[in-house]
Amino acid sequence: MTQHELEDVLPLAPLQEGLLFHALYDTDGRDLYTTQFSFRVEGPLDVPVLKASVRALLRRHANLRAGFLHEGLSRPVQVIPRDVELPWEEIDWTRLDTDAQESSLAAWLEEDQARRFHLDEPPLIRFTLIHLAPRRYRFVCTNHHILLDGWSLPILMRELFALYAHQGNLTAAGLPPATPYRDYLAWITAQDRTTAENAWRHTLSGLEDPTRLTPADATRAPQPPRRHTHRLTPHTTHQLTTTARHHNTTLNTLIQTAWAIL
C-alpha cells in the first residue's frame, strides 16, 4: 500500500489493540472475532442497486476500509486507503431443491465464518448474496469485530437500507453527516486516565496475585459461539430493558454480566 493510496493513518482504540493481539496470537486457528449476520430477503430485489449501496457505505465510512499494521512499528496503526475493492460475492443455488439449499447454506455459513480475515488486507468486511429463488435470497454480512460492534451494526444496516431505497445515492438518501472515527479516538485520548486507573485500583483492591475467573485448562480449545434460545415473558423483558437503561448500558452487557456472575 503506497502513500498516495492512503487517506489517513490512525492509532488504535484500546479495544482494537486487544482484538489485534488475539488475532495475531494464533494465526492458524479459528478467529472467534469473525462475526456473521445473515438476512432472509423475500420479494423483488435490485441486485445492482444493492451493490451500489454497499459501495456507497464503504465510501461514507472511512473506518470500514481500515487495515491494521504492526510489523516494524513501536505501536500498531490503522491505515485507511482511499478506495478498496468491493467485497462482494454472489452464489446461485436456484437449481437446488429446498433440502439441498438448506444443507448447502448451513455448510457455507460455517465455512464463511471460519474463513479468517488478514487484518493487514482491507476491507475486513464482506458481503454475499445467495440466490435461492427468483424472489428469495439470503444476504450475509461478515466482518471482523475490530471494525464493528453491537452498537454499530444496526446503524450500518439502517444506512444500507436507506441507500438502497434511494438507488445507492448518498446525497439522495439524506443521511446525517458521518462522524469521523478519528473524533472518537480524540475523545478517548482526552479522557482522564489517572481517574480511570484509580477507579480500577479501588475496585480490585485486595487482589494481590493474578486471579482466574475460571479454572485453568491447557487442553481446552477455543469454541465458536453457539446459540441457545430461551423466551422470556414480556414483563421480564421490560424489567431487563428498564434496568439496562437505568444504568446507561446495553441489554447485551447486562446479560453478559449475569452470565459471568453465574
Backbone as a ProteinNet text record, in pm:
[ID]
protein_1_A
[PRIMARY]
MTQHELEDVLPLAPLQEGLLFHALYDTDGRDLYTTQFSFRVEGPLDVPVLKASVRALLRRHANLRAGFLHEGLSRPVQVIPRDVELPWEEIDWTRLDTDAQESSLAAWLEEDQARRFHLDEPPLIRFTLIHLAPRRYRFVCTNHHILLDGWSLPILMRELFALYAHQGNLTAAGLPPATPYRDYLAWITAQDRTTAENAWRHTLSGLEDPTRLTPADATRAPQPPRRHTHRLTPHTTHQLTTTARHHNTTLNTLIQTAWAIL
[TERTIARY]
86.3	0	89.4	91.2	178.3	112.8	197.1	149.1	35.9	43.5	-58.4	-194.6	-197	-324.1	-393.7	-325.4	-379.4	-460.8	-569.2	-648	-608.8	-571.7	-538.9	-462.3	-388.7	-322.1	-359.6	-415.8	-470.5	-416.5	-416.3	-386.4	-504.4	-489	-595.6	-662.7	-791.3	-860.6	-814.1	-822.6	-777.2	-841.4	-971.4	-1036.1	-980.5	-951.3	-892.3	-754.7	-678	-546.6	-562.4	-662.4	-685.9	-727.7	-815	-860.7	-747	-660.8	-544.8	-453.8	-432.4	-349.9	-405.7	-535.8	-595.4	-583.9	-597.2	-587.1	-445.5	-345.7	-206.3	-153.5	-216.6	-167.8	-174.8	-280.4	-296.2	-348.4	-256.8	-294.7	-338.7	-326.8	-362.7	-502	-542.5	-671.6	-785.6	-902.9	-1021.4	-1024.4	-1054.4	-1064.4	-1207.9	-1226.8	-1360.9	-1419.9	-1339.3	-1389.8	-1432.3	-1449.5	-1514.1	-1664.2	-1737.9	-1881.5	-1958.4	-2075.8	-2153.8	-2301.7	-2365.1	-2508.1	-2574.9	-2682.2	-2749.5	-2893.8	-2937.1	-3070.3	-3147.3	-3269.3	-3358	-3425.5	-3420.4	-3480.9	-3583.4	-3707.8	-3813.4	-3882.3	-3898	-3959.2	-3862.8	-3902.3	-3815.3	-3691	-3577.7	-3452	-3372	-3332.7	-3248.6	-3103.1	-3041.2	-2905.5	-2804.5	-2803.2	-2706.9	-2721.1	-2845.2	-2865.3	-2811.8	-2830.5	-2777.5	-2625.5	-2562.7	-2416.2	-2371.9	-2443.8	-2409.1	-2424.6	-2522.3	-2544.2	-2430.7	-2383.7	-2268.2	-2145.5	-2125.7	-2011.2	-2020.9	-2142.2	-2161.2	-2130.4	-2166.1	-2133.9	-1984.2	-1909.3	-1763.6	-1704.1	-1764.6	-1717.5	-1751.9	-1868.8	-1918.8	-1840.1	-1805	-1738.6	-1594.9	-1501.4	-1361.2	-1311.7	-1361.6	-1310.9	-1349.5	-1450.1	-1482.2	-1376.5	-1290	-1182.1	-1049.6	-1051.3	-926.6	-856.2	-723.2	-636.6	-543.7	-484.4	-409.3	-267	-168.8	-27.5	43.1	140.9	214.4	362.3	397.7	536.2	630.3	737.5	836.2	793	680.4	629.8	632.6	656.3	654.5	512	415.4	274.3	198.4	98.8	21.7	-58.1	-88.5	-168.6	-275.3	-379.7	-477.1	-463	-453.8	-435.3	-565.8	-604.6	-730.4	-699.4	-714.6	-696.5	-811.4	-783.6	-888.5	-998.1	-962.4	-1060.8	-1021.6	-1119	-1094.1	-1180.9	-1137.7	-1217.9	-1346.1	-1457.6	-1586.2	-1586.2	-1605.5	-1601.9	-1737.2	-1765	-1897.7	-1886.7	-1977.1	-1982.3	-2128.6	-2157.2	-2291.5	-2284.6	-2380.9	-2389.7	-2529.8	-2538.2	-2667.4	-2699.8	-2799.8	-2846.2	-2992.1	-3035.9	-3176.9	-3213.8	-3117	-3147.8	-3150.6	-3111.7	-3114.9	-3254.8	-3293.2	-3421	-3406.4	-3518.3	-3518.4	-3424.6	-3425.4	-3338.6	-3191.5	-3157.9	-3018.9	-2976.4	-3067.9	-3036.4	-3007.8	-3090.1	-3071.7	-2938.2	-2904.4	-2779	-2659.4	-2671.6	-2562.4	-2542.7	-2654.7	-2645.6	-2580.1	-2619.5	-2560.5	-2410.1	-2368.8	-2225.9	-2151.3	-2213.3	-2146	-2130.9	-2235.1	-2227.1	-2116	-2103.1	-1996.6	-1859.8	-1845.6	-1717.2	-1683.6	-1784.7	-1761.6	-1715.8	-1779	-1740.5	-1601.9	-1560.8	-1428.8	-1318.3	-1356.2	-1256.7	-1203.4	-1076.8	-1016.6	-996.6	-1005.4	-960.2	-811.8	-736.3	-599.9	-607.4	-573	-601.7	-523	-417.8	-342.8	-390	-501.3	-555	-701	-724.1	-862	-933	-1069	-1153.2	-1177.2	-1199.2	-1221.9	-1371.5	-1440.1	-1583.6	-1614.7	-1711	-1750.2	-1900.4	-1956.6	-2099.9	-2123.4	-2217.1	-2250.4	-2401	-2442	-2582.7	-2603.2	-2685.7	-2712.7	-2851.9	-2858.8	-2986.3	-3048.1	-3167	-3236.4	-3355.6	-3418.8	-3534.1	-3545.7	-3629.3	-3639	-3671.2	-3741.2	-3774.6	-3737.2	-3634.1	-3592.1	-3440.1	-3382.7	-3237.8	-3195.1	-3065.1	-3001.6	-2886.1	-2891	-2789.6	-2703.9	-2572.9	-2482.8	-2376	-2362.2	-2256.9	-2162.5	-2035.8	-1934.6	-1824.4	-1783.3	-1680	-1596.1	-1482.5	-1403.7	-1450.9	-1456.2	-1508.2	-1425	-1303.2	-1218.1	-1276.7	-1368.4	-1434	-1566.7	-1647	-1785.5	-1818.5	-1908.8	-1957.9	-2110.4	-2169.9	-2314.3	-2388	-2323.5	-2385.4	-2386.7	-2280.7	-2258	-2339.7	-2357.7	-2418.4	-2560.5	-2650.1	-2784.1	-2780.7	-2686.9	-2673	-2630.4	-2534.3	-2484.3	-2595.2	-2674.9	-2781.9	-2891.2	-2923.6	-3022.9	-2977	-2849.4	-2796.8	-2795.5	-2762.4	-2762.1	-2901.7	-3003.7	-3140.8	-3187.5	-3144.7	-3179.5	-3115.4	-2990.8	-2922.8	-2990.8	-3029.8	-3097	-3228.1	-3299.7	-3427	-3407.4	-3283.5	-3254.3	-3150.6	-3158.8	-3075.8	-2925.9	-2887.7	-2746.4	-2684.8	-2769.3	-2722.4	-2706.9	-2583.1	-2557.1	-2628.8	-2628.8	-2691.4	-2841.7	-2904.1	-3049.3	-3097.5	-3013.1	-3055.3	-3078.6	-3019.9	-3043.8	-2988.8	-2882.4	-2824.1	-2750.5	-2749.3	-2674.3	-2525	-2448.8	-2304.3	-2243	-2154	-2088.7	-1983	-1986.8	-1885.3	-1755.5	-1646.1	-1519.6	-1473.7	-1417	-1367.8	-1256.4	-1184.6	-1077.1	-1133.4	-1259.4	-1320.7	-1334.8	-1372.8	-1384.8	-1248.1	-1145	-1009.9	-962.9	-997.9	-960.8	-1032.9	-1158.8	-1234.7	-1170.9	-1129.4	-1064.1	-936.3	-857.7	-731.2	-753.3	-865.9	-892.9	-945.6	-973.2	-1027.3	-920.4	-966.1	-876.1	-829.3	-710.9	-658.9	-630.6	-581.9	-549.4	-674.6	-785.3	-910.5	-957.2	-944.5	-985.3	-899	-768.4	-679.2	-711.1	-739.4	-773.5	-903.6	-1000.7	-1128	-1107.2	-1025	-998.6	-912.5	-820.2	-736.9	-823.3	-923.2	-1015.3	-1101	-1149.8	-1236.1	-1162.3	-1035.4	-957.9	-871.6	-893.7	-813.5	-834.3	-728.8	-735.5	-690.1	-681.5	-629	-479.3	-401	-256.4	-188.3	-255.9	-197.4	-291.8	-239.6	-329.4	-443.1	-564.7	-683.6	-764.3	-778.5	-853.9	-1003.9	-1081.1	-1225.5	-1272.2	-1196.3	-1231.9	-1107.6	-1121.4	-1003.9	-923.1	-793	-705.1	-723.3	-721.4	-733	-654.7	-531.2	-443.5	-492.8	-580.5	-627.5	-751.8	-807.8	-932.6	-905.7	-974.6	-958.1	-1069.1	-1039.6	-1145.2	-1262.2	-1381.4	-1501.2	-1579.2	-1633.9	-1714.3	-1841.3	-1895.3	-2020.6	-2132.5	-2218.6	-2334.8	-2460.3	-2573.8	-2697.8	-2785.3	-2836.8	-2935.2	-3052.5	-3170.5	-3289.2	-3374.6	-3406.6	-3496.2	-3588	-3717.5	-3812.6	-3852.3	-3841.9	-3880.8	-4020.8	-4085.4	-4217.4	-4201.2	-4305.1	-4297.6	-4262.5	-4313.6	-4284.9	-4135.9	-4077.3	-3934.6	-3850.6	-3888.1	-3816.3	-3819	-3934.9	-3947.4	-3858.4	-3857.5	-3773.8	-3625.5	-3580.8	-3440.5	-3405.3	-3491.2	-3465.8	-3460.7	-3553.8	-3557.5	-3431.9	-3389.2	-3267.9	-3145.7	-3135.2	-3021.4	-3019.3	-3135.8	-3141.9	-3109.6	-3155.8	-3130	-2980.6	-2906.7	-2762	-2683.6	-2755.3	-2691.8	-2601.3	-2653.5	-2576.2	-2668.3	-2614.9	-2695.3	-2751.2	-2856.7	-2914.3	-2813.1	-2732.5	-2629.1	-2529.2	-2486	-2391.4	-2452	-2580.1	-2648.6	-2649.4	-2682	-2685.9	-2545.7	-2446	-2307.7	-2262.7	-2300.9	-2263.5	-2329.7	-2457.6	-2527.4	-2463	-2425.3	-2361.4	-2225.6	-2149.9	-2019.1	-2033.9	-2132.8	-2157.2	-2197.5	-2281.3	-2325	-2207
-119	0	123.2	198.3	313.9	436.2	538.8	653.6	727.5	739.6	817.7	747.7	619.7	547.7	565.7	627.4	637	764.1	749.1	864.5	910.5	816.3	853.7	740.5	774.7	678.7	715.8	620	649.2	550.5	588.8	491.6	397.4	300.5	206.3	245	222.5	232.5	117.8	132.3	23.9	-110.7	-113.3	-239.7	-296.4	-211.5	-259	-320.8	-262.7	-320.5	-462	-481.1	-614.2	-713.3	-670.7	-759.4	-792	-694.3	-720.8	-823.6	-811.5	-908.9	-1049.6	-1067.5	-1200.3	-1254.9	-1165.8	-1210.8	-1256.1	-1190.2	-1223.5	-1336.4	-1357.7	-1458.7	-1598.4	-1627	-1758.2	-1736.7	-1737.8	-1709.8	-1834.9	-1950.6	-2075	-2124.6	-2097	-2145.9	-2057.3	-2089.5	-2013.2	-1880.3	-1773.3	-1641.8	-1623.2	-1629.4	-1622	-1481.9	-1384.6	-1248.4	-1216.7	-1321.6	-1305.5	-1319.6	-1213.7	-1213.5	-1220.4	-1277.5	-1302.2	-1275.2	-1203.4	-1174	-1212.7	-1289.5	-1343.6	-1294.1	-1242	-1184.9	-1261.2	-1299.7	-1356.9	-1242.3	-1248.8	-1146.5	-1213.9	-1168.5	-1222.8	-1108.8	-1124.9	-1020.6	-973.7	-876.3	-826	-758.9	-783.8	-726.3	-677.5	-551.4	-492.8	-511.9	-614.7	-650.7	-540.7	-482.8	-374.6	-257.6	-225.3	-116.5	-156	-281.8	-326.8	-318.6	-359.5	-349.4	-203.3	-116	25.7	82.2	31.5	78	35.1	-87.5	-133.9	-49.3	-21.2	60.5	200.3	255.7	387.6	385.7	277.9	265.3	270.8	201.1	199	337	411.6	548.6	638.4	617.7	705.8	688.3	564.3	536.3	490.2	581.3	550.3	434.4	421.6	316.3	177.1	165.4	34.9	-9.6	81.9	49.2	28.3	21	18.1	-116.6	-109.3	-224.6	-195.7	-300.5	-282.5	-335.1	-248.2	-280.9	-275.5	-365.1	-365.5	-399.4	-472.1	-518	-399.1	-396.7	-290.4	-158.9	-158.2	-35.4	-45.7	66.9	65.7	50.8	102.4	86	53.1	-33.6	-64	57.8	62.1	170.5	110.7	188.6	150.6	247.9	192.1	272.2	268.7	383.1	397.2	423.1	325.3	351.8	436	510.8	594.3	509.7	391.6	307	161.9	74.4	-69.3	-141.5	-260.2	-341.1	-383.8	-375.5	-408.8	-554.5	-578.6	-716.5	-785.3	-824.5	-872.6	-1007.9	-1099.3	-1230.1	-1269.3	-1335.8	-1387.8	-1537.2	-1609.5	-1754.7	-1788.3	-1874.7	-1911.7	-2057	-2074.6	-2208.4	-2228.5	-2154.4	-2161.8	-2298.1	-2373.8	-2504.5	-2616.7	-2585.5	-2687.9	-2696.5	-2816.6	-2826.7	-2770.2	-2760.3	-2693	-2760.5	-2894.1	-2965.1	-2941.5	-2944.7	-2922.5	-2779	-2684	-2544.9	-2528.4	-2590.3	-2577.8	-2636.4	-2754.9	-2817.9	-2740.6	-2693.1	-2614.8	-2483.6	-2420.9	-2294.2	-2312.4	-2416.3	-2441.3	-2463.8	-2542.8	-2570.9	-2444.2	-2366.4	-2245.3	-2142.6	-2123.2	-2028.1	-2067	-2195.1	-2243	-2215.3	-2244.1	-2222.4	-2073.6	-1991.5	-1847.7	-1788.4	-1829.9	-1775.5	-1823.6	-1939.6	-1990.9	-1929.5	-1862.1	-1803.5	-1674.9	-1675.2	-1564.1	-1441.8	-1326.6	-1202.9	-1185.2	-1132.9	-1088.6	-940.3	-903.8	-768.9	-660.6	-699.7	-601.5	-594.2	-662.6	-663.6	-618.7	-486.2	-437.1	-459.3	-459	-433.6	-560.9	-543.1	-655.9	-680.5	-669.6	-693.1	-746.8	-837	-890.1	-914.9	-904.8	-920.8	-1030.4	-1118.1	-1227.2	-1232.2	-1241.6	-1256.3	-1394	-1475.8	-1611.6	-1613.7	-1649.9	-1658.3	-1795.6	-1797.9	-1923.5	-1946.9	-1839.5	-1845.2	-1706.6	-1689.9	-1558.5	-1444.2	-1471.2	-1365.3	-1405.1	-1486.5	-1532.3	-1537.9	-1473.6	-1460.2	-1477	-1498	-1486.5	-1386.2	-1280.2	-1175.3	-1185.8	-1202	-1229.9	-1121.2	-1064.3	-966.4	-1028.2	-1038.9	-1097.5	-994.4	-975.4	-875.4	-918.7	-853.2	-873.4	-775	-822	-741.6	-615.6	-611.4	-493.4	-373	-399	-291.8	-250.1	-346.9	-320.5	-387.2	-325.5	-387.1	-389.5	-431.2	-443.8	-311.4	-200.4	-69.8	-29.4	-64.8	-12.8	-83.5	-214.6	-290.1	-244.1	-221.9	-174	-41.1	47.7	175.2	149.6	59.2	27.5	-29.2	-120.8	-182.1	-79.8	7.5	111.8	199.1	235.3	320.2	244.3	115.7	36.9	33	9.8	3.2	140.6	247.7	382.7	411.1	370.4	388.5	308.2	185.4	101.3	166.5	225.4	289.4	411	463.2	580	546.2	423	379.7	388.3	376.4	380.7	518.6	622.2	759.8	822.2	853.2	908	1040.2	1126.4	1257.7	1244.9	1162	1147.7	1077.9	992.6	917.2	1007.7	1128.2	1224.2	1181	1102.5	1057.5	1172.6	1175.6	1281.5	1265.9	1371.9	1361.5	1251.6	1173.5	1065.4	1124.3	1084.6	1129.5	1053.7	1121.9	1052.4	971.2	855.2	770.3	839.8	927.2	998.7	1084.7	1130.1	1206.8	1120.3	994.2	902.4	878.3	859.3	838.2	960.6	1078.6	1201	1208.1	1165.1	1165.6	1070.6	951.9	856.9	917.1	980.7	1039.6	1147.9	1218	1328.8	1283.8	1154	1107	1108.8	1119.3	1126.2	984.9	950	814.8	788.1	888.3	870.3	836.1	906.4	877.2	735.6	693.6	557.5	454.3	476.9	382.3	375.1	487.9	488	412.6	427.6	357.4	206.3	159.2	15.1	-32.6	52.6	14.7	-4.5	79.8	66.5	-59.2	-82.1	-197.4	-327.9	-334.3	-458.1	-463.5	-373	-373.5	-505.6	-558.4	-685.7	-802.9	-783.9	-889.1	-866.5	-948.5	-930.3	-1014.8	-1118.5	-1209.3	-1222.9	-1271.9	-1299.2	-1390.4	-1355.6	-1427.5	-1471.2	-1600.9	-1653.5	-1653.9	-1620.8	-1630.1	-1773.8	-1854.2	-1994.5	-2079.2	-2207	-2293	-2302.1	-2313.2	-2326.7	-2464.5	-2469.2	-2595.3	-2581.6	-2630.9	-2615.8	-2692.5	-2790.6	-2872.2	-2812.4	-2708.3	-2653	-2570.3	-2599.3	-2526.1	-2421.9	-2308.7	-2208.4	-2266.4	-2227	-2275.7	-2158.7	-2175.7	-2066.4	-2047.2	-1926.5	-1902.1	-1991.1	-2034.5	-2113.2	-2045.5	-2084	-2016.5	-2104.1	-2041.4	-2107.4	-2012	-2057.7	-1972.1	-2000	-1894.6	-1905.2	-1783.4	-1805	-1694.7	-1644.1	-1513.2	-1450	-1389.9	-1372.7	-1310	-1161.5	-1098	-952.9	-873.9	-917.5	-845.2	-851.7	-971.6	-985.5	-907.8	-912.9	-838.7	-688.9	-640	-497.5	-461.9	-548.6	-522	-516.8	-611.5	-613.9	-489.7	-454.8	-338	-210.8	-197.7	-80.3	-72.7	-186.9	-189.5	-147.8	-198.1	-162.7	-12.3	43.8	187.5	270.3	222.9	296	306.1	200.9	200.7	246.4	301.1	356.2	253.3	132	27	-49.3	-148.8	-224.8	-350.4	-401	-526.4	-640	-636.1	-738.2	-737.5	-616.8	-607	-662.1	-634.2	-685	-837.9	-898.2	-1044.3	-1102.7	-1039.5	-1087.5	-1083.9	-978.3	-966.5	-1077.5	-1101.7	-1207.7	-1343.3	-1364.7	-1493.2	-1507.2	-1397.2	-1402.7	-1434.6	-1371.9	-1398.9	-1544.9	-1595.3	-1734.8	-1829.6
0	0	0	-110	-121.7	-60.2	-34.1	41.8	-29.6	-165.4	-234.3	-234.6	-195.6	-189.5	-55.2	40.5	175.2	194.6	269.3	309.4	448.7	537.3	674.4	741.6	845.8	933.7	1076.1	1150.9	1283.2	1385.3	1512.7	1618.3	1636.8	1725.4	1756.1	1886.5	1894.5	2022.3	2111.6	2244.8	2333.7	2301.2	2272.6	2240.2	2110.9	2013.7	1889.4	1913.6	2003.9	2035.7	2091	2177.7	2232.3	2125.6	2034.9	1928	1831.7	1806	1720.5	1785.8	1916.5	1988.1	1971.9	1991.3	1980.5	1838.7	1739.3	1600.6	1567.1	1625.9	1596.5	1683.8	1798	1892.7	1833.1	1759.4	1697.7	1555.8	1459	1320.7	1246.2	1308.3	1240.4	1279.9	1402.4	1448.8	1401.7	1445.9	1409.7	1484.3	1413.2	1475.9	1524.5	1654.7	1711.7	1705.2	1660.6	1647.1	1504.1	1423.5	1293.1	1314.7	1288.4	1314.7	1182.8	1189.3	1067.7	1095.3	1005.1	1016	885	896.4	778.9	776.5	661.1	645.7	537.8	568.7	468.3	392.6	261.7	176.8	86.4	94.5	10.2	-63.5	-193.9	-275.7	-382.8	-461.2	-567.9	-510.4	-572.5	-525	-644.8	-639.3	-744.3	-702.8	-755.7	-712.7	-744.8	-864.9	-890.2	-792.8	-753	-656.9	-519.6	-479.6	-351.5	-350.9	-460.1	-469.8	-463.3	-532.3	-528.8	-388.1	-313.6	-176.6	-84.8	-103.3	-25.1	-58	-185.9	-226.8	-165.2	-160.2	-100.3	49.2	117.5	260.6	284.3	199.1	214.8	186.8	95.6	71	189.5	248.5	355.5	484.4	517.8	645.8	621.5	643.5	617.2	702.6	826.8	915	866.9	776.6	719.4	618.5	578	483.9	554.7	687.3	763.9	753.8	746.3	764.7	881.1	940	1064.3	1046.8	1072.8	1055.5	1190	1207.9	1334.1	1316.8	1211.7	1197	1175.9	1255.1	1244.5	1305.5	1376.7	1436.6	1588.7	1656.5	1802.7	1855.4	1781.4	1815.3	1686.9	1693	1572.4	1526.2	1398.9	1342.7	1252.1	1227.6	1125.3	1009.3	891	770.3	690.6	638.4	565.5	418.5	331.3	188.1	134	28.9	-30.7	-93.5	-140	-204.6	-182.7	-180.4	-168	-270.2	-306.7	-397	-325.9	-397.7	-338.6	-292.2	-160.9	-108.8	-129.7	-252.1	-289.8	-359.3	-323.6	-389	-407	-518.8	-543.2	-569.5	-514.2	-529.9	-579	-679.1	-737.5	-703.4	-616.9	-580.5	-621.7	-722.1	-761.1	-818.9	-868.3	-928.1	-824.9	-701.9	-597	-537.2	-490.7	-420.5	-279	-209.9	-79.1	19.7	26.1	120.2	88	-39.9	-80	-50.2	-67.7	-34.6	114	197.9	342.6	387	336.8	376.5	320.9	196.8	137.6	212.1	250.5	322.3	458.6	531.3	663.6	652.1	552.6	534.6	492.8	402.7	355.5	467.3	548.6	659	756.6	783.2	871.7	811.2	683.2	615.8	608.6	580.5	569.8	702.6	811.1	941.2	983.7	934.2	968.6	882.1	772.6	682.3	743.5	778.4	851.2	763.3	826.4	764.9	796	700.9	726.3	758	880.5	926.7	853.9	783.3	705.4	560.2	528.9	392.9	396	395	399.2	265.7	269.9	386.9	467.6	595.8	686.1	702.5	591.5	585.5	446.8	436.5	305.9	303.4	184.2	164.1	60.4	89.6	-1.7	-21.3	-147.4	-181.6	-242.7	-177.5	-224.1	-286.2	-414.7	-486.2	-460.3	-403	-373.8	-465.6	-508.2	-598.7	-661.7	-767.1	-830.1	-733.4	-624.4	-528.5	-385.2	-373.1	-239.9	-234.9	-131.5	-120.7	25.6	42.6	173.9	156.9	235.2	229.6	354.9	338.1	450	458.3	577	606.1	708.9	672.9	761	782.3	906.4	934.2	1053.4	1068.5	1190.3	1296.1	1419	1530	1552.4	1501.8	1517.4	1442.3	1347	1271.9	1331.9	1374.8	1413.2	1545.2	1620.3	1742.8	1739.4	1850.2	1855.8	1843.3	1880.7	1862.9	1714.9	1644.7	1509.9	1402.9	1416.7	1307.1	1273.9	1372.6	1336.5	1261.5	1299.3	1228.7	1084.5	1067.5	933.9	846.2	900.7	822.2	788.7	885.3	857.2	741.2	742.2	635.3	502.1	506.6	384.2	322.3	405.3	353.5	304.2	372.6	326.5	191.5	175.8	47.7	-62.4	-29.5	-128.7	-173.7	-80	-113.5	-203.5	-210.3	-293.6	-400.2	-449.6	-563.2	-534.4	-406.8	-371.3	-377.6	-382	-394.2	-255.5	-217.6	-84.6	-62.6	-161.8	-147.5	-131.4	-215.6	-212.4	-86.1	-25.8	92.5	212.5	212.4	319.9	454.7	455.3	581.6	649.1	783.1	852.3	826.1	842.7	821.2	909.5	851.5	926.9	1019.9	1145.3	1241	1215.6	1188.3	1161.3	1282.2	1255.3	1364.1	1441.1	1371.5	1441.5	1554.8	1544.4	1654	1778.6	1758.9	1872.8	1936.5	1853	1905.2	1983.7	1934.7	2006.8	2141.1	2145	2271.1	2372.5	2326.8	2417.1	2474	2388.3	2431.9	2536.9	2527.4	2619.2	2754.7	2770.4	2897.8	3006.9	3130.8	3247	3281.6	3234.4	3255.5	3402.9	3473.4	3615	3695.3	3668.3	3738	3710.1	3584.6	3548.4	3619.7	3623.3	3691.4	3840.4	3901.7	4044.1	4070	3979.1	3996.3	3991.7	3896.8	3887.9	4005.1	4051.1	4165	4289.5	4304.8	4417.4	4401.7	4281.2	4256.7	4281.3	4242.5	4252.5	4377.7	4471.3	4594.4	4668.8	4724.1	4795.1	4710	4580.3	4493.1	4475.5	4540.6	4538	4431.5	4384.9	4286.7	4167.4	4055.1	3941.9	3984.8	3944.8	3989	3868	3851.5	3738	3768.4	3666.3	3680.7	3668.2	3590.8	3570.8	3590	3621.3	3637.5	3508.9	3522.9	3406.3	3343.1	3211.4	3138.7	3008.9	3010.6	2894.7	2772.9	2793.8	2681	2614.9	2676.5	2623.9	2498.7	2390.6	2264.5	2252.1	2188.1	2167.6	2088.9	2127.9	2061.4	2002.6	1883.5	1826.4	1907.5	1905.9	1979.1	1926.6	2017.6	1978.1	2032.2	1976.3	2008.3	2098.2	2202.5	2287.2	2302.3	2270.4	2271.4	2394.2	2465.4	2580.7	2579.4	2570.2	2560.7	2699.7	2717.9	2843	2829.9	2941.1	2938.8	2906.2	2852.6	2827	2952.9	3069	3193.8	3227.4	3219.7	3249.3	3148.6	3021.9	2919	2948.2	2989.6	3023.4	3142.8	3243.8	3361.2	3324.6	3240.6	3199.5	3117.8	3023.8	2940.4	3024.3	3119.3	3205.7	3292.3	3346.9	3429.3	3347.8	3224.5	3139.3	3111.1	3080.5	3051.6	3174.8	3290.3	3415.7	3442.1	3407	3430	3307.2	3207.6	3087.7	3019.2	3004.6	2939.2	2844.3	2778.2	2682.3	2747.9	2688.2	2736.6	2723.3	2617	2598.2	2714.6	2755.5	2866.7	2994.9	3015.8	3134.7	3135	3022.5	3012.9	3029.3	2967.4	2979.8	3125.7	3196	3336.9	3419.6	3395.5	3468	3439.1	3312.6	3275.6	3345.2	3352.4	3418.3	3566.9	3630.8	3773.5	3793.7	3703	3714.1	3698.9
[MASK]
++++++++++++++++++++++++++++++++++++++++++++++++++++++++++++++++++++++++++++++++++++++++++++++++++++++++++++++++++++++++++++++++++++++++++++++++++++++++++++++++++++++++++++++++++++++++++++++++++++++++++++++++++++++++++++++++++++++++++++++++++++++++++++++++++++++

